[in-house]
PDB file of C-alpha atoms in Angstrom:
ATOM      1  CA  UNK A   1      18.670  -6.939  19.033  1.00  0.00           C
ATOM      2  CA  UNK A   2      17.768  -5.324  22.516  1.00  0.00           C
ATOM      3  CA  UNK A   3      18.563  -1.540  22.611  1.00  0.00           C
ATOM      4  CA  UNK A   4      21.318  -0.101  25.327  1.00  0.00           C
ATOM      5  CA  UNK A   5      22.412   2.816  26.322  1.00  0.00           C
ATOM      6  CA  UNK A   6      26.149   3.911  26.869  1.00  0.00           C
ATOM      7  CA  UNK A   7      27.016   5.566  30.357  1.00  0.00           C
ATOM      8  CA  UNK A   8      27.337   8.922  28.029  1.00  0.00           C
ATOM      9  CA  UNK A   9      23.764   8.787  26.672  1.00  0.00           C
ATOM     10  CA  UNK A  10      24.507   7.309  23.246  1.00  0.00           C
ATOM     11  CA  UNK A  11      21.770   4.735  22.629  1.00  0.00           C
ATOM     12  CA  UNK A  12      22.690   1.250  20.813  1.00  0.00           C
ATOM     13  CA  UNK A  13      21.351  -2.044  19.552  1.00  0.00           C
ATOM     14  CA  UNK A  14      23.316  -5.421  21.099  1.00  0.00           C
ATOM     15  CA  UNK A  15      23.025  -8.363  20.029  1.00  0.00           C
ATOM     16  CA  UNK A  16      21.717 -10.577  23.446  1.00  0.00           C
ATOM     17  CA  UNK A  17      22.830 -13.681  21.846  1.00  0.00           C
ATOM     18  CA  UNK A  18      26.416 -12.971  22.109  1.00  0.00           C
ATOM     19  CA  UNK A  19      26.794 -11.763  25.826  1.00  0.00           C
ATOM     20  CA  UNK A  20      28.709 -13.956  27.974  1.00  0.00           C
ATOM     21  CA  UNK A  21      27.838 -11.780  31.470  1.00  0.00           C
ATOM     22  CA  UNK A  22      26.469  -9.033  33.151  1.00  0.00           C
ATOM     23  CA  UNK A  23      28.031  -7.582  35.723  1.00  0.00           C
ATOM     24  CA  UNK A  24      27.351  -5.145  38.578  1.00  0.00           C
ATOM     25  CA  UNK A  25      30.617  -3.327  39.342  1.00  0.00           C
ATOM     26  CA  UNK A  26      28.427  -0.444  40.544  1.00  0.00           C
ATOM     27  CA  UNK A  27      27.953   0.653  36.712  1.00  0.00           C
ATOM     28  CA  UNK A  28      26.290  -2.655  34.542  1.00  0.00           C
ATOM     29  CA  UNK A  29      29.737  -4.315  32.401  1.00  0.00           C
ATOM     30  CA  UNK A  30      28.063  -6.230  29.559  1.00  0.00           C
ATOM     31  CA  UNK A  31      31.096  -9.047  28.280  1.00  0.00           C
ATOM     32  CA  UNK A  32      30.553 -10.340  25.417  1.00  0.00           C
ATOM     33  CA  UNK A  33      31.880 -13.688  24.210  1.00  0.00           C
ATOM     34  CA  UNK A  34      34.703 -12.111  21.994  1.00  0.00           C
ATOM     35  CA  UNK A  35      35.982 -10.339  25.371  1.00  0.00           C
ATOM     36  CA  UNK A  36      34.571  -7.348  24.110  1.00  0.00           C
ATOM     37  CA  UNK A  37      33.274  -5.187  27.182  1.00  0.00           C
ATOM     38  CA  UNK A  38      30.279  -2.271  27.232  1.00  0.00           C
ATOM     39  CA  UNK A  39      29.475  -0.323  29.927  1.00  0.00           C
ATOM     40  CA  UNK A  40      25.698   0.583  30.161  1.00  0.00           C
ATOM     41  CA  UNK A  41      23.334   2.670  32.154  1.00  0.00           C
ATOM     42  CA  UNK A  42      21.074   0.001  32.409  1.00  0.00           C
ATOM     43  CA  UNK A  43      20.871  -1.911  35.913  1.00  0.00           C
ATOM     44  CA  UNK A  44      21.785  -5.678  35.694  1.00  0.00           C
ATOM     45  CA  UNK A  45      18.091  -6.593  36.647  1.00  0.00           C
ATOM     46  CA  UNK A  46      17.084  -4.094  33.404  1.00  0.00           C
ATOM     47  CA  UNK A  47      19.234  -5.412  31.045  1.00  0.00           C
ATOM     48  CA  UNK A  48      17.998  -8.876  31.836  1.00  0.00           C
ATOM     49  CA  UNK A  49      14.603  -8.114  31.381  1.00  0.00           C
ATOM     50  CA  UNK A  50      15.297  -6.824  28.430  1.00  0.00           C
ATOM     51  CA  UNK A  51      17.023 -10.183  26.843  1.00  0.00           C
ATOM     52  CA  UNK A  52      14.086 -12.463  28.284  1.00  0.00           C
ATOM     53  CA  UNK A  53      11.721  -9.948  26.634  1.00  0.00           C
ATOM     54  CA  UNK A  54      13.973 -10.142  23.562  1.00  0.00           C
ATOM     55  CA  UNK A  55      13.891 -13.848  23.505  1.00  0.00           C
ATOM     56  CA  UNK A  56      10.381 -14.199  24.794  1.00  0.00           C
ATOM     57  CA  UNK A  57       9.318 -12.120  21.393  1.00  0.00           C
ATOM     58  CA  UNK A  58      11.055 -14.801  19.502  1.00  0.00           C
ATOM     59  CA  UNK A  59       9.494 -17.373  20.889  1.00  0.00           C
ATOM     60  CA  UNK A  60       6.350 -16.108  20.390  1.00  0.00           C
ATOM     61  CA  UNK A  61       6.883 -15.015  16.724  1.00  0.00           C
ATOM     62  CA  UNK A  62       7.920 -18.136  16.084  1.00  0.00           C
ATOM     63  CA  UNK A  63       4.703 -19.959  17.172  1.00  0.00           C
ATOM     64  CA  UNK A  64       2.787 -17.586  15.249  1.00  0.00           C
ATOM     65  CA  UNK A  65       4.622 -18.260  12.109  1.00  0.00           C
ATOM     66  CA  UNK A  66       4.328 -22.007  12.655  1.00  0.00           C
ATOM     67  CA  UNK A  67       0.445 -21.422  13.361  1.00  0.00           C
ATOM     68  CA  UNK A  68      -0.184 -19.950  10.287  1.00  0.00           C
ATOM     69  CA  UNK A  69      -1.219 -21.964   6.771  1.00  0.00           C
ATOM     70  CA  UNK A  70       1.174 -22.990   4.293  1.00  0.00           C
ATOM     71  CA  UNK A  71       0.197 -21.617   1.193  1.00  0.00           C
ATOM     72  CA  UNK A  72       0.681 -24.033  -1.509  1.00  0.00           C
ATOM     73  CA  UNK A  73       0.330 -22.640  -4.963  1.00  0.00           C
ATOM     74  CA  UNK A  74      -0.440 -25.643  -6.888  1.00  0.00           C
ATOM     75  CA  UNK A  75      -3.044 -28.397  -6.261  1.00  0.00           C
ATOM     76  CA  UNK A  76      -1.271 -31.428  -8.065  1.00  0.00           C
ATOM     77  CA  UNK A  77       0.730 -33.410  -6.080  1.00  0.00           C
ATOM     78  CA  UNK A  78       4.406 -32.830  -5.862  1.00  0.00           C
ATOM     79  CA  UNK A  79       6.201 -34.966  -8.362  1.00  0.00           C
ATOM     80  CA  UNK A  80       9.815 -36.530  -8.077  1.00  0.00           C
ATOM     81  CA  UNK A  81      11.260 -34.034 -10.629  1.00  0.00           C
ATOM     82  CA  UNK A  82      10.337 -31.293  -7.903  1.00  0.00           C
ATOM     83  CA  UNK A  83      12.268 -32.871  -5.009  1.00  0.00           C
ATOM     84  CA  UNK A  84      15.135 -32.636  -7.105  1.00  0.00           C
ATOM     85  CA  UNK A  85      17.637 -29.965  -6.739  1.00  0.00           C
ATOM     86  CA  UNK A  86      19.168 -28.142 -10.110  1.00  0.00           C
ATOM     87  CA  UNK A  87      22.321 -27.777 -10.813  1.00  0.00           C
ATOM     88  CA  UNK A  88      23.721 -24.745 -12.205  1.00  0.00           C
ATOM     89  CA  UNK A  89      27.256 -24.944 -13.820  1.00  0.00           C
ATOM     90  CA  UNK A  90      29.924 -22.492 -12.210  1.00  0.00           C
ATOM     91  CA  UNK A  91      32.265 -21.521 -15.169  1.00  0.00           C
ATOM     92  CA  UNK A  92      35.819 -19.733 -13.708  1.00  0.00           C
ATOM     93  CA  UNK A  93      37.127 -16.720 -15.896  1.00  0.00           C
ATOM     94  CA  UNK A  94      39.871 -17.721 -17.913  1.00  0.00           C
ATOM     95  CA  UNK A  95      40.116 -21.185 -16.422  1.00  0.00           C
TER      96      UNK A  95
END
């Protein structure tokens, strides 16, 4: 989530993934892929510098958490049993 702020002052988290545009119109119209529309105080070039930055942070997280160790709690070797899923019965009320 990137944080925005309204053209009143009223500061608010948007989710990058789900803009569609940004547009310049002289005030910065954010569209969003439902249609939705937000107008921001935030110049065009601002608010996207703010989803690369957004996006570059994931990126990099993301290599970080790849980088780091596995920790495997047990030394024996996996066995077939464990690459089985278990099943759990589902029993309806009533039914």
């Amino acid at each position: 989530m990137i944080l925005v702020t309204r053209i009143n002052g009223a500061v608010f988290a948007l989710n990058p993934d789900l803009v569609e545009r940004a547009d310049c119109t002289p005030d910065t119209v954010v569209t969003l892929v439902d249609g939705t529309k937000y107008v921001i105080a935030e110049s065009v070039p601002e608010f996207i510098e703010s989803v690369r930055h957004y996006r570059a942070s994931l990126i990099a997280q993301a290599s970080r958490l790849e980088a780091e160790p596995t920790n495997t709690h047990s030394s024996a070797p996996p066995s077939a049993d464990d690459d089985d899923a278990k099943v759990l019965p589902l029993h309806r009320n009533g039914r």
